[in-house]
Coordinates of C-alpha atoms and ligand atoms in Angstrom, one line a residue:
X26 CA -3.3 49.3 -20.6
X27 CA -4.1 45.8 -22.0
X28 CA -0.7 44.3 -21.5
X29 CA -0.3 41.6 -19.0
X30 CA 0.2 43.2 -15.6
X31 CA 3.3 42.5 -13.6
X32 CA 1.4 40.6 -10.9
X33 CA -0.1 38.3 -13.5
X34 CA 3.3 37.6 -15.0
X35 CA 4.7 36.8 -11.5
X36 CA 1.8 34.5 -10.6
X37 CA 2.0 32.9 -14.0
X38 CA 5.7 32.1 -13.9
X39 CA 5.3 30.9 -10.3
X40 CA 2.7 28.4 -11.4
X41 CA 4.8 27.3 -14.4
X42 CA 7.8 26.7 -12.1
X43 CA 5.6 24.7 -9.7
X44 CA 4.4 22.5 -12.5
X45 CA 7.9 21.9 -13.7
X46 CA 9.0 20.9 -10.2
X47 CA 6.0 18.7 -9.7
X48 CA 6.9 17.0 -13.0
X49 CA 10.5 16.3 -11.9
X50 CA 9.1 14.9 -8.7
X51 CA 7.1 12.4 -10.7
X52 CA 10.3 11.3 -12.4
X53 CA 11.7 9.4 -9.5
X54 CA 11.0 5.9 -10.7
X55 CA 13.1 4.2 -8.1
X56 CA 10.8 5.2 -5.2
X57 CA 9.7 2.0 -3.4
X58 CA 6.1 3.0 -3.3
X59 CA 5.4 4.5 -6.7
X60 CA 2.5 3.4 -8.7
X61 CA 4.0 3.3 -12.2
X62 CA 6.2 0.2 -11.6
X63 CA 3.3 -2.1 -12.7
X64 CA 4.6 -5.3 -11.1
X65 CA 1.4 -7.2 -11.7
X66 CA -1.5 -7.6 -14.2
X67 CA -3.7 -5.6 -11.9
X68 CA -1.2 -2.7 -11.7
X69 CA -0.8 -2.8 -15.5
X70 CA -4.5 -2.4 -16.1
X71 CA -4.7 0.5 -13.7
X72 CA -1.6 2.3 -15.1
X73 CA -2.8 1.8 -18.6
X74 CA -6.2 3.4 -17.7
X75 CA -4.3 6.3 -16.0
X76 CA -2.3 6.9 -19.1
X77 CA -5.3 6.8 -21.4
X78 CA -7.2 9.3 -19.3
X79 CA -4.1 11.5 -19.0
X80 CA -3.8 11.5 -22.8
X81 CA -7.4 12.6 -23.3
X82 CA -7.1 15.2 -20.6
X83 CA -3.9 16.6 -22.2
X84 CA -5.6 16.9 -25.6
X85 CA -8.4 18.9 -24.0
X86 CA -5.9 21.0 -22.1
X87 CA -4.0 21.7 -25.3
X88 CA -7.2 22.7 -27.3
X89 CA -8.3 25.0 -24.5
X90 CA -4.9 26.6 -24.3
X91 CA -4.7 27.1 -28.0
X92 CA -8.2 28.7 -28.2
X93 CA -7.4 30.8 -25.2
X94 CA -4.2 32.0 -26.8
X95 CA -6.0 32.8 -30.1
X96 CA -8.6 34.8 -28.1
X97 CA -6.0 36.8 -26.3
X98 CA -3.4 37.4 -28.9
X99 CA -5.2 37.2 -32.3
X100 CA -8.9 37.9 -31.9
X101 CA -9.0 40.5 -29.1
X102 CA -9.7 44.2 -29.9
X103 CA -6.6 46.4 -29.9
X104 CA -6.3 49.7 -28.2
X105 CA -7.8 52.4 -30.4
X106 CA -9.5 49.8 -32.6
X107 CA -12.6 51.6 -33.9
X108 CA -14.7 48.5 -34.7
X109 CA -17.0 47.0 -32.1
X110 CA -16.8 43.2 -31.9
X111 CA -19.7 41.6 -33.7
X112 CA -22.3 39.8 -31.8
X113 CA -23.3 36.2 -32.2
X114 CA -26.9 35.5 -31.5
X115 CA -26.4 31.7 -31.8
X116 CA -24.5 29.4 -33.9
X117 CA -26.0 25.9 -34.3
X118 CA -22.8 24.3 -35.5
X119 CA -20.8 25.7 -32.7
X120 CA -23.3 24.6 -30.1
X121 CA -23.6 21.1 -31.5
X122 CA -19.8 20.9 -31.5
X123 CA -19.3 21.8 -27.9
X124 CA -22.1 19.5 -26.8
X125 CA -21.0 16.5 -28.8
X126 CA -17.2 16.8 -28.2
X127 CA -17.3 16.6 -24.4
X128 CA -19.8 13.8 -24.6
X129 CA -17.4 11.9 -26.8
X130 CA -14.5 12.6 -24.5
X131 CA -16.5 11.4 -21.5
X132 CA -17.3 8.2 -23.4
X133 CA -13.6 7.6 -24.2
X134 CA -12.9 8.0 -20.4
X135 CA -16.0 6.0 -19.1
X136 CA -15.7 2.9 -21.3
X137 CA -12.1 2.0 -20.3
X138 CA -12.8 3.0 -16.6
X139 CA -15.8 0.7 -16.3
X140 CA -14.0 -2.0 -18.1
X141 CA -11.0 -1.7 -15.7
X142 CA -13.3 -1.7 -12.7
X143 CA -15.0 -4.9 -13.8
X144 CA -11.6 -6.5 -14.6
X145 CA -10.2 -5.7 -11.2
X146 CA -13.2 -7.1 -9.3
X147 CA -13.4 -10.7 -10.5
X148 CA -15.9 -13.0 -8.9
X149 CA -14.0 -16.2 -10.0
X150 CA -10.3 -17.2 -9.7
X151 CA -8.6 -20.5 -10.6
X152 CA -8.7 -23.3 -8.2
X153 CA -4.9 -23.4 -8.0
X154 CA -4.7 -19.8 -6.9
X155 CA -2.7 -19.2 -3.7
X156 CA -5.0 -17.8 -1.1
X157 CA -3.6 -15.4 1.5
X158 CA -5.9 -14.3 4.3
X159 CA -4.9 -10.7 5.3
X160 CA -6.0 -9.6 8.8
X161 CA -5.6 -5.9 9.4
X162 CA -5.0 -4.9 13.0
X163 CA -4.4 -1.5 14.6
X164 CA -1.5 -1.2 13.4
X165 CA 0.0 -4.2 11.8
X166 CA -0.8 -6.8 9.1
X167 CA -1.2 -10.5 9.7
X168 CA -0.9 -12.9 6.8
X169 CA -2.3 -16.4 7.0
X170 CA -1.9 -19.0 4.3
X171 CA -4.7 -21.4 5.1
X172 CA -3.6 -24.1 2.6
X173 CA 0.0 -24.0 3.8
X174 CA -0.4 -23.5 7.6
X175 CA 1.8 -20.5 7.7
X176 CA 1.2 -17.2 9.6
X177 CA 3.5 -14.1 9.4
X178 CA 3.3 -10.5 10.4
X179 CA 4.3 -7.5 8.4
X180 CA 5.8 -9.6 5.6
X181 CA 4.1 -11.6 2.9
X182 CA 5.8 -13.8 0.3
X183 CA 4.2 -14.7 -3.0
X184 CA 5.5 -16.5 -6.1
X185 CA 5.9 -14.8 -9.5
X186 CA 3.4 -15.6 -12.3
X187 CA 0.8 -17.3 -10.1
X188 CA -2.7 -16.1 -9.3
X189 CA -2.7 -14.8 -5.8
X190 CA -6.0 -14.3 -4.1
X191 CA -6.0 -12.0 -1.1
X192 CA -9.0 -12.3 1.3
X193 CA -9.2 -9.1 3.3
X194 CA -10.4 -9.2 7.0
X195 CA -10.4 -6.5 9.6
X196 CA -10.1 -7.4 13.2
X197 CA -11.1 -3.9 14.4
X198 CA -11.8 -0.8 12.3
X199 CA -11.7 0.0 8.6
X200 CA -8.2 -0.2 7.0
X201 CA -7.2 -0.2 3.3
X202 CA -4.8 -2.7 1.7
X203 CA -2.5 -1.1 -0.8
X204 CA 0.7 -2.2 -2.5
X205 CA 1.4 0.7 -4.9
X206 CA 3.7 -1.2 -7.2
X207 CA 1.4 -4.2 -7.5
X208 CA -1.9 -2.5 -7.6
X209 CA -4.8 -2.0 -5.2
X210 CA -6.0 -0.4 -3.1
X211 CA -9.0 -2.0 -1.4
X212 CA -10.9 -1.3 1.8
X213 CA -10.6 -3.8 4.7
X214 CA -13.9 -3.7 6.5
X215 CA -15.0 -5.4 9.7
X216 CA -17.8 -7.9 9.1
X217 CA -17.2 -8.1 5.3
X218 CA -14.6 -10.0 3.3
X219 CA -13.2 -8.0 0.4
X220 CA -10.8 -9.5 -2.0
X221 CA -8.0 -8.6 -4.4
X222 CA -6.6 -11.0 -7.1
X223 CA -3.4 -10.4 -9.0
X224 CA -0.6 -12.1 -10.8
X225 CA 2.8 -10.7 -9.9
X226 CA 5.1 -10.3 -12.9
X227 CA 8.4 -9.2 -11.4
X228 CA 10.4 -10.5 -8.5
X229 CA 11.5 -8.1 -5.8
X230 CA 10.5 -6.4 -2.5
X231 CA 7.6 -4.0 -2.5
X232 CA 6.2 -1.9 0.3
X233 CA 2.5 -1.8 1.2
X234 CA 0.8 0.7 3.3
X235 CA -2.6 1.1 5.0
X236 CA -4.4 3.7 3.0
X237 CA -7.4 4.5 5.3
X238 CA -6.9 6.6 8.4
X239 CA -7.2 4.1 11.2
X240 CA -6.0 5.9 14.3
X241 CA -2.8 7.1 16.0
X242 CA -0.3 4.9 14.2
X243 CA -2.1 4.7 10.8
X244 CA 1.0 6.0 9.1
X245 CA 3.1 3.3 10.8
X246 CA 1.0 0.5 9.4
X247 CA 3.2 -0.8 6.6
X248 CA 4.2 -4.2 5.3
X249 CA 6.6 -5.8 2.9
X250 CA 5.5 -7.9 0.0
X251 CA 8.3 -10.1 -1.4
X252 CA 7.7 -11.6 -4.9
X253 CA 9.9 -14.8 -5.1
X254 CA 10.8 -17.1 -7.9
X255 CA 8.8 -20.3 -7.9
X256 CA 11.8 -22.1 -6.3
X257 CA 12.5 -19.3 -3.8
X258 CA 8.8 -19.4 -2.7
X259 CA 9.0 -23.2 -2.2
X260 CA 12.1 -22.8 0.0
X261 CA 10.5 -20.0 2.0
X262 CA 7.3 -22.1 2.6
X263 CA 9.4 -25.1 3.7
X264 CA 11.4 -22.9 6.1
X265 CA 8.2 -21.3 7.5
X266 CA 6.5 -24.6 8.0
X267 CA 9.4 -26.0 9.9
X268 CA 9.1 -25.9 13.7
X269 CA 11.0 -23.1 15.4
X270 CA 14.7 -23.3 15.6
X271 CA 16.1 -24.7 18.9
X272 CA 18.2 -22.0 20.5
X273 CA 21.9 -23.0 20.6
X274 CA 23.7 -20.3 22.4
X275 CA 23.4 -19.8 26.2
X276 CA 21.9 -16.3 25.8
X277 CA 19.3 -17.5 23.4
X278 CA 18.5 -20.5 25.6
X279 CA 18.0 -18.2 28.6
X280 CA 15.9 -15.9 26.3
X281 CA 13.5 -18.7 25.5
X282 CA 12.9 -19.2 29.2
X283 CA 12.2 -15.5 29.7
X284 CA 9.9 -15.5 26.7
X285 CA 7.9 -18.5 28.2
X286 CA 7.6 -16.9 31.6
X287 CA 7.0 -13.3 30.6
X288 CA 3.6 -12.2 29.4
X289 CA 4.9 -12.3 25.8
X290 CA 3.4 -15.8 25.4
X291 CA -0.1 -14.5 26.1
X292 CA -0.2 -12.5 23.0
X293 CA 2.4 -14.1 20.7
X294 CA 2.6 -17.5 19.1
X295 CA 5.8 -19.4 18.7
X296 CA 4.6 -22.7 17.5
X297 CA 5.3 -25.5 20.0
X298 CA 6.2 -23.0 22.7
X299 CA 3.3 -20.7 23.1
X300 CA -0.1 -20.7 21.3
X301 CA -2.7 -18.1 20.9
X302 CA -6.3 -19.1 20.6
X303 CA -8.1 -16.8 18.2
X304 CA -11.2 -17.5 20.4
X305 CA -9.6 -15.3 23.0
X306 CA -8.6 -12.5 20.7
X307 CA -9.7 -9.3 22.3
X308 CA -7.8 -7.1 19.9
X309 CA -4.4 -7.0 21.4
X310 CA -3.0 -10.2 19.9
X311 CA 0.5 -9.7 18.4
X312 CA 2.2 -11.2 15.3
X313 CA 3.2 -14.9 15.1
X314 CA 6.9 -15.0 16.1
X315 CA 7.7 -18.6 15.1
X316 CA 10.1 -17.4 12.5
X317 CA 10.5 -13.8 13.5
X318 CA 14.3 -13.8 12.9
X319 CA 13.7 -14.5 9.2
X320 CA 11.8 -11.3 8.7
X321 CA 13.4 -8.1 7.5
X322 CA 11.4 -5.6 9.5
X323 CA 9.2 -5.3 12.6
X324 CA 6.3 -3.4 14.1
X325 CA 4.4 -2.6 11.0
X326 CA 7.6 -2.6 8.9
X327 CA 8.7 0.7 10.3
X328 CA 12.0 -0.6 11.7
X329 CA 14.6 -2.9 10.2
X330 CA 14.8 -6.1 12.1
X331 CA 18.1 -6.0 14.0
X332 CA 19.0 -6.6 17.7
X333 CA 19.3 -2.8 18.4
X334 CA 15.8 -2.0 17.1
X335 CA 14.2 -5.1 18.6
X336 CA 15.6 -4.1 22.1
X337 CA 14.3 -0.6 21.6
X338 CA 10.9 -2.0 20.6
X339 CA 10.5 -4.4 23.5
X340 CA 11.7 -1.8 26.0
X341 CA 9.0 0.7 25.2
X342 CA 6.7 0.1 22.2
X343 CA 4.6 3.2 22.8
X344 CA 7.6 5.4 22.7
X345 CA 8.6 4.4 19.2
X346 CA 5.1 3.7 17.8
X347 CA 2.3 5.9 19.2
X348 CA -0.6 3.9 20.5
X349 CA 1.1 0.5 20.0
X350 CA -1.0 -2.3 21.5
X351 CA 1.9 -4.0 23.1
X352 CA 2.6 -3.1 26.7
X353 CA 5.9 -2.0 28.2
X354 CA 7.0 -4.9 30.3
X355 CA 10.0 -3.5 32.1
X356 CA 12.6 -5.8 30.7
X357 CA 16.1 -4.5 30.7
X358 CA 19.8 -5.5 31.1
X359 CA 20.7 -9.2 30.6
X360 CA 17.1 -10.3 30.4
X361 CA 16.4 -8.0 27.5
X362 CA 19.7 -8.9 25.8
X363 CA 18.9 -12.7 26.1
X364 CA 15.3 -12.3 24.9
X365 CA 16.5 -10.3 21.9
X366 CA 19.1 -13.1 21.2
X367 CA 16.3 -15.7 21.4
X368 CA 13.9 -13.9 19.1
X369 CA 16.6 -13.1 16.5
X370 CA 17.6 -16.8 16.5
X371 CA 14.1 -17.8 15.3
X372 CA 15.1 -17.8 11.7
Ligands
HEC561 C1 -0.9 -7.6 25.3 C2 -0.3 -8.3 24.2 C3 1.2 -8.3 24.0 C4 2.1 -8.7 24.9 C5 2.0 -9.2 26.4 C6 3.4 -8.6 24.2 N1 3.2 -8.2 22.9 FE1 4.6 -8.1 21.5 N2 3.2 -7.3 20.2 C7 1.9 -7.1 20.5 C8 1.2 -6.4 19.4 C9 -0.2 -6.0 19.4 C10 2.2 -6.2 18.5 C11 2.1 -5.4 17.2 C12 2.3 -4.0 17.4 C13 2.4 -3.1 16.2 O1 3.2 -3.4 15.3 O2 1.8 -2.1 16.2 C14 3.5 -6.7 19.0 C15 4.7 -6.7 18.3 C16 5.8 -7.4 18.7 C17 7.0 -7.7 17.9 C18 7.2 -7.2 16.5 C19 6.7 -8.4 15.6 C20 6.6 -8.0 14.2 O3 6.7 -8.9 13.3 O4 6.5 -6.9 13.8 C21 7.8 -8.4 18.7 C22 9.2 -8.9 18.3 C23 7.2 -8.6 20.0 N3 6.0 -8.0 20.0 C24 7.8 -9.2 21.1 C25 7.2 -9.3 22.3 C26 7.9 -9.8 23.5 C27 9.4 -10.3 23.5 C28 7.1 -9.7 24.5 C29 7.3 -10.0 26.0 C30 8.4 -9.3 26.6 C31 5.8 -9.2 24.0 N4 6.0 -8.9 22.7 C32 4.6 -9.0 24.7 C33 1.2 -7.5 21.7 C34 1.9 -8.0 22.8
CU562 CU1 -4.9 0.9 9.0

């Protein structure tokens, strides 16, 4: 029997169903980390390349499927067909065609690919670009604005329609800097400074993620990138440059004392209260907490920043984030409560 066997039919329809499901999965355009949002020039170039290649691939797929269908349903020998299929020794035209056609298709794919690679690796950027130094740590991101004297952890603000130049440093092992909606990704390598330059074109909050396996909490190494309006960015910069807020309530005041006397101050900077000298950085330095209360998330952006999560974090960092490089310091009860009140007051 030449008819399609039952097993083949079963496998075939299974594959078809899987493809349909996968296709619907791609349709969720509200996902915070999807790459089709194209929130910057860089992301647009990459998405456009992706679409071009997908179009060429789809044309090839369609041609192959049509030829395959013709071979199976039109040109195959039927049962009881007396004529033998005729043999082709060689056919010059056919051979030329299937040599030249793939070469052309490869050319259509190669030229835009190489052009996009060159475009996304500029060696020059305008003098008024905003430089952000990104330091990757196991397992959190530090953002320094050398021109603005600001340092944050896990959260980076940039203004819309300005050239943003990220310099990528690693303080330990290889990480990869990736903000799916704004383009990327680029390796962050110890001893080498890589860079990414982009112009954000929409405001909003976007999630970034380390995209290179870097140890136990690799999957917990996220960050938030907030694209502000020009005015919003100015306000944010002014607020971050301001000295830390003086605690007002009794609990927060007591919390400040605890912070100064506990080992927290060895690893964390709160400007004017505790300083961390990069000279003594042995790999366990923690994020700058000067304006910690103004941030939306904590610990590699895996928890929302609220008193409950903060208390949970300080009580036992390892328990909620495997391998976390912040020690458990045995704080509980009123001490913990007051310390949390202090940190959250640092708006
Ligand atoms: C040995 C150094 C060290 C000490 C001591 C330390 N921390 Fe940390 N802390 C870290 C590191 C490293 C991180 C980042 C961990 C991560 O996200 O994986 C961190 C993260 C944090 C965060 C989250 C910040 C953010 O933006 O994500 C807070 C808040 C914090 N620590 C508060 C404290 C407090 C309060 C104390 C004192 C009770 C303390 N830390 C003691 C190293 C330390
Ligand atoms: Cu990493």
